[in-house]
Structure formats: C-alpha cells, structure tokens
Amino acid sequence: MEIISDSGAMQEQARAWRTEGRTIAFVPTMGYFHQGHLSLMRYGREQGRRLVVSLFVNPAQFGPSEDLDRYPRDLERDAGLAAAEGVDVLFTPTAGDMYPSGYQTYVEVGELSRGLCGASRPGHFRGVATVVLKLFNLAAPDVAVFGEKDYQQLRVIQQMAADLNLPVRVVGRPIVREPDGLALSSRNTYLSIEERRAALSLIQGLNAAAARAAGGERRAEALLGAARAVITASPLVRLDYLELADPDTLKPVERLQGAARLLTAAWVGATRLIDNILIEGD
Ligand code: AMP
C-alpha cells in the first residue's frame, strides 16, 4: 500500500490507472478506522478494482464550536488496517493542500442539506459536498462507497453526483454495529462507561418504533412517540432530532406507506451521535 499526501501525485496515480483500463473504487473517511470503515473498503475491493481510501479530517465540515481539534487520529494504526484490507493507496492530504490560501469555491446541495443534521450543523453539508467533489476529482473513482450510518450524507452525495453529472456510482452500504446494537462510530471513543450504556438508547428507540410498525402502526406520530420515549429515558441523553422521512427526499412522512427512514441524532453527554434504520411499511 502506498501512502500519498500530495493531491497532484494522487491525481497522477488515478490517471495512470485509468489509462491502463483499471476501474477505481474510492472510500472517503476521516480515519480512526473501525469495522464500519473496513466493511466499505472490503466492498470497494471487490471485482478487482484499484482501491483508494482517503483519510482527511475536513475542517470545512466542522462548525466553530465542534470537535475538529479533538477528533481522534491514529495514522499508524489506520495505515496498518487499510493495508490489511488490500487498499492500494491511502490518500492523506493536508488541509493546506485541500484549501490553500485564496480558496473560495464551495458546493451547495439544496433541499437535501437543509433538515436533520443540516439544521443542527449549519454549513456541514456544504463542507462535505465540497470536499467529496474535490476528492472525486483527485481519485477519479468509478465507484464511491459510503455508509448508511451517515444516511443524509449519502443522499446529499448521490444528489450532487446526479446534478453535476459526475461519472461515478455512489453506493450506500449497511451500518455496522456492536453486538449490542450501537452503531460503530469514531466518536464512540469519547464516551464514558455510563455514556456508552446510555448511547444504546438510540438504537433501542429506533427498534421500538420498528416493532410498532411491524405490529401494524402506520401513524408517524405514534412511531416517533415510541422511539422518543426510549431515547429520552436516560438523563444522560438529550434528543437533537427524530424524524420519519422519505428515504429519497428525506422529507418528513406522516404515514408509513412504503419504506421510510427513521433518523435520529442525540447528545450523550458532550458527544453527538447519529443513527437510523429502515422501516418497512406495506
Ligand atoms: P467517517 O470517517 O466517520 O467520516 O466515515 C467514513 C465513512 O464510513 C462514511 O461513509 C460513513 O458513513 C461510514 N461509516 C461510519 N460509521 C459506519 C458504520 N458504523 N457502518 C458503516 N459505515 C460507517
């Protein structure tokens, strides 16, 4: 595995592969790898593609009071894990390379960016869309792999790719969870033992709603009420949002008809966690 930190060198490598007729899979990350990241790499690796993984804690997607400075980092460990997954290039650009002085171009994906995490984190998806478009231009992937863990992010990137005619297929992959159900996240390392226990209420709440839906409940308000009661039961948890949304548009739905996505974000102590599940209607 090669580690490339220069954006020009990354672009040259991708161009050379393409000239040889290779297909390229790409997994953008912020590092501190866990099994969720590795599952995306394994998917990308399939069918003999070249595999590029980027590791970049993107300043443009963090708000001024967010955890950019204390976001967990361990390049040596990440490089070992990526190499073991058969990654060809670990791309580790610097912030100065990605956003040199005088940088002034940003990508805004409209409505999909506004609700949910976009409402709680103004400018977040503008930063995400911008960096992902830049990374696509550097890694030149045929396929880009994202986790459904960040479901709104996945939809925002798919919309950007469609709207801007990007020659890349944006694939979403299922959430990888701990045995007890907690969605893996680099931010789980922030949690104390008590917070880790309380954090389980996110998936338990989502599952409570899914159980009501399986029992025939179709009213969004009843499903949301079932989830809310579980999520907010712990005094360590403060709900940010909980919504039942159309899986494509992410607009709230009032009645479950086809499939919908139930999405939540909550503060567990000082850590903001997100999770979501698919809820099947009729
Ligand atoms: P991050 O490093 O947190 O920016 O995540 C990089 C990619 O990994 C994103 O596409 C995430 O959605 C995905 N990801 C993060 N956690 C998980 C998980 N538990 N299961 C599957 N994918 C994940």
XYZ file of C-alpha atoms and ligand atoms in Angstrom:
305
model
C 0.000 0.000 0.000
C 1.217 3.440 -0.881
C 0.533 6.499 1.257
C 0.124 9.604 -0.883
C -0.347 13.009 0.696
C 0.182 15.237 -2.320
C -3.007 15.919 -4.295
C -1.142 16.219 -7.605
C 0.501 12.827 -7.054
C -2.897 11.289 -6.221
C -4.422 12.643 -9.407
C -1.490 11.354 -11.468
C -1.768 7.862 -9.982
C -5.511 7.769 -10.717
C -4.922 8.948 -14.272
C -2.246 6.273 -14.805
C -4.613 3.531 -13.596
C -7.387 4.776 -15.841
C -5.032 4.787 -18.838
C -4.295 1.121 -18.092
C -8.050 0.467 -18.149
C -8.334 -0.131 -14.401
C -11.512 0.715 -12.513
C -11.148 2.618 -9.258
C -13.176 2.342 -6.065
C -12.970 5.116 -3.513
C -13.833 5.289 0.183
C -13.616 8.762 1.756
C -13.086 8.772 5.537
C -11.928 10.877 8.448
C -9.871 7.981 9.806
C -9.704 6.266 13.181
C -10.902 3.152 11.409
C -13.415 0.691 12.807
C -15.254 -2.246 11.244
C -17.704 0.159 9.554
C -14.884 1.749 7.557
C -13.334 -1.645 6.859
C -16.643 -3.012 5.536
C -16.714 -0.194 2.953
C -13.134 -0.987 1.955
C -13.989 -4.692 1.531
C -16.891 -3.783 -0.719
C -14.695 -1.415 -2.735
C -12.047 -4.084 -3.138
C -14.438 -6.477 -4.892
C -14.264 -7.109 -8.619
C -10.561 -6.373 -8.875
C -10.790 -2.628 -8.701
C -7.972 -0.401 -7.560
C -8.910 0.881 -4.130
C -8.242 4.377 -2.826
C -9.144 5.354 0.737
C -8.842 8.980 1.763
C -8.169 9.997 5.326
C -8.862 13.678 5.842
C -10.434 15.398 8.826
C -12.086 18.082 6.747
C -12.135 21.457 8.544
C -14.827 22.771 6.179
C -17.474 20.415 7.593
C -16.934 21.275 11.269
C -18.657 24.222 12.944
C -16.613 26.640 15.071
C -17.666 25.004 18.351
C -17.390 21.400 17.133
C -14.763 18.714 17.760
C -12.300 19.324 14.878
C -9.292 19.670 17.187
C -10.029 16.690 19.369
C -11.313 14.362 16.637
C -9.463 11.037 17.226
C -6.456 10.413 14.989
C -4.016 7.487 14.668
C -2.421 7.347 11.229
C -0.080 4.472 12.009
C -2.862 2.182 13.182
C -5.133 3.237 10.301
C -2.385 2.561 7.748
C -1.919 -0.960 9.153
C -5.660 -1.687 8.997
C -6.003 -0.279 5.467
C -3.002 -2.267 4.215
C -4.527 -5.446 5.672
C -7.730 -4.760 3.671
C -5.760 -4.567 0.422
C -6.042 -0.805 -0.030
C -3.799 0.350 -2.885
C -3.496 3.998 -1.900
C -4.199 5.688 1.412
C -4.613 9.324 0.443
C -3.826 11.680 3.331
C -3.923 15.256 2.048
C -3.183 18.209 4.314
C -5.685 20.973 4.957
C -3.248 23.400 3.308
C -3.213 21.301 0.137
C -7.008 20.963 0.009
C -7.755 24.577 0.954
C -4.760 26.745 0.032
C -4.957 30.417 0.888
C -7.329 32.160 -1.505
C -9.609 29.098 -1.713
C -13.162 30.264 -2.495
C -15.296 27.601 -4.220
C -17.999 25.615 -2.407
C -20.729 23.194 -3.436
C -24.264 23.574 -2.048
C -26.722 20.746 -2.410
C -30.121 22.387 -1.842
C -33.068 20.910 -0.006
C -31.496 17.606 0.998
C -28.896 19.517 3.029
C -31.352 21.616 4.995
C -33.154 19.404 7.513
C -31.938 16.837 10.048
C -28.142 17.204 10.578
C -28.128 20.190 8.225
C -30.414 22.093 10.578
C -28.284 21.336 13.656
C -24.956 21.807 11.878
C -25.205 24.834 9.563
C -22.695 24.620 6.716
C -21.872 20.977 7.455
C -23.098 19.511 4.164
C -21.613 22.384 2.178
C -18.249 21.322 3.628
C -18.958 17.651 2.976
C -20.123 18.137 -0.634
C -17.186 20.414 -1.386
C -14.531 18.065 -0.063
C -16.113 14.993 -1.649
C -16.251 16.658 -5.069
C -12.584 17.651 -4.695
C -11.667 14.105 -3.634
C -13.612 12.660 -6.590
C -11.611 14.928 -8.899
C -8.366 13.646 -7.379
C -9.117 9.920 -7.044
C -11.212 9.682 -10.254
C -13.331 6.784 -8.970
C -15.838 4.714 -10.947
C -17.465 3.710 -7.672
C -17.545 5.625 -4.382
C -18.658 3.797 -1.255
C -20.417 5.463 1.683
C -22.019 4.115 4.852
C -25.739 4.383 5.552
C -24.670 5.396 9.056
C -24.491 8.952 7.653
C -27.673 8.482 5.659
C -28.282 12.144 4.863
C -24.667 12.497 3.729
C -25.129 9.535 1.385
C -28.227 11.128 -0.156
C -26.535 14.528 -0.446
C -23.580 12.988 -2.305
C -25.851 10.930 -4.572
C -27.801 14.078 -5.419
C -24.616 16.038 -6.100
C -23.320 13.271 -8.365
C -26.599 13.234 -10.316
C -26.978 17.012 -10.506
C -23.384 17.633 -11.610
C -23.203 14.636 -13.996
C -20.293 13.125 -12.112
C -19.076 9.895 -13.762
C -19.188 7.944 -10.510
C -21.646 5.481 -8.984
C -22.302 6.384 -5.344
C -23.093 3.239 -3.370
C -24.540 3.079 0.169
C -23.625 0.181 2.458
C -25.345 -1.049 5.649
C -24.481 0.199 9.130
C -22.033 -1.985 11.059
C -22.970 -2.270 14.746
C -21.529 -3.521 18.007
C -23.002 -6.849 19.162
C -25.410 -4.910 21.423
C -26.600 -2.739 18.539
C -24.668 0.521 18.987
C -23.665 1.867 15.577
C -19.861 1.963 15.259
C -18.503 5.493 15.167
C -15.082 7.045 15.677
C -16.832 9.335 18.164
C -17.797 6.387 20.406
C -14.263 6.705 21.844
C -15.411 9.925 23.549
C -17.982 8.050 25.666
C -17.520 7.192 29.330
C -18.727 3.790 30.528
C -22.060 5.263 31.686
C -22.469 7.229 28.450
C -21.681 4.142 26.385
C -24.528 2.358 28.184
C -26.889 5.326 27.686
C -25.946 5.570 23.987
C -27.662 2.229 23.393
C -30.993 4.000 23.790
C -30.661 5.410 20.250
C -30.892 2.037 18.516
C -33.287 0.718 21.150
C -35.605 3.652 20.457
C -35.414 3.147 16.705
C -36.102 -0.560 17.172
C -39.093 0.198 19.403
C -40.615 2.190 16.543
C -39.819 -0.587 14.075
C -41.583 -3.072 16.352
C -44.689 -0.837 16.439
C -44.581 -0.611 12.642
C -44.277 -4.401 12.378
C -47.343 -4.608 14.610
C -49.324 -2.542 12.117
C -48.921 1.031 13.377
C -48.744 3.439 10.428
C -49.026 6.897 12.039
C -45.661 8.644 12.126
C -46.514 10.434 15.358
C -47.152 7.135 17.154
C -43.945 5.597 15.792
C -41.937 8.682 16.739
C -43.531 8.694 20.196
C -42.459 5.089 20.775
C -38.869 5.871 19.779
C -38.746 9.163 21.685
C -39.870 7.558 24.948
C -36.958 5.108 24.842
C -34.297 7.547 23.622
C -35.089 10.234 26.185
C -35.487 7.839 29.134
C -31.851 8.303 30.211
C -30.929 11.621 31.852
C -27.574 11.448 30.028
C -29.286 11.680 26.626
C -30.613 14.852 25.016
C -32.506 14.400 21.764
C -31.424 16.619 18.858
C -33.864 15.328 16.233
C -36.013 12.305 15.497
C -37.769 12.081 12.141
C -39.535 9.584 9.952
C -38.539 10.549 6.423
C -38.955 9.545 2.827
C -35.789 7.546 2.046
C -35.080 9.521 -1.145
C -36.188 13.101 -0.469
C -35.741 12.956 3.339
C -38.972 14.935 3.663
C -40.969 14.006 6.782
C -43.760 11.491 6.235
C -46.971 11.470 8.255
C -47.994 7.925 7.493
C -45.837 4.930 6.786
C -46.677 3.674 3.317
C -43.727 2.132 1.514
C -40.351 2.098 3.208
C -39.250 5.088 5.280
C -36.080 6.008 7.104
C -36.233 6.720 10.822
C -33.340 9.016 11.689
C -32.106 10.399 14.969
C -29.317 12.486 16.453
C -28.787 12.848 20.170
C -26.259 14.236 22.578
C -24.930 11.658 25.001
C -23.095 13.804 27.497
C -20.914 16.053 25.327
C -20.904 13.657 22.361
C -23.339 13.963 19.468
C -24.273 10.599 17.962
C -26.457 9.731 14.978
C -28.244 6.577 13.910
C -31.018 5.479 11.560
C -32.912 2.421 10.404
C -35.114 1.440 7.524
C -38.761 0.964 8.484
C -40.869 -1.159 6.186
C -44.459 -0.160 5.545
C -46.878 -2.114 3.363
P -16.196 8.970 8.835
O -14.761 8.559 8.923
O -16.927 8.918 10.132
O -16.378 10.269 8.078
O -16.901 7.868 7.943
C -16.392 7.488 6.697
C -17.389 6.590 6.000
O -17.631 5.448 6.813
C -18.742 7.271 5.787
O -19.255 6.890 4.521
C -19.567 6.709 6.915
O -20.950 6.678 6.643
C -19.012 5.306 7.007
N -19.306 4.744 8.320
C -19.079 5.297 9.540
N -19.541 4.501 10.517
C -20.088 3.422 9.906
C -20.735 2.233 10.380
N -20.927 2.005 11.662
N -21.167 1.343 9.455
C -20.985 1.571 8.127
N -20.387 2.663 7.627
C -19.933 3.573 8.503
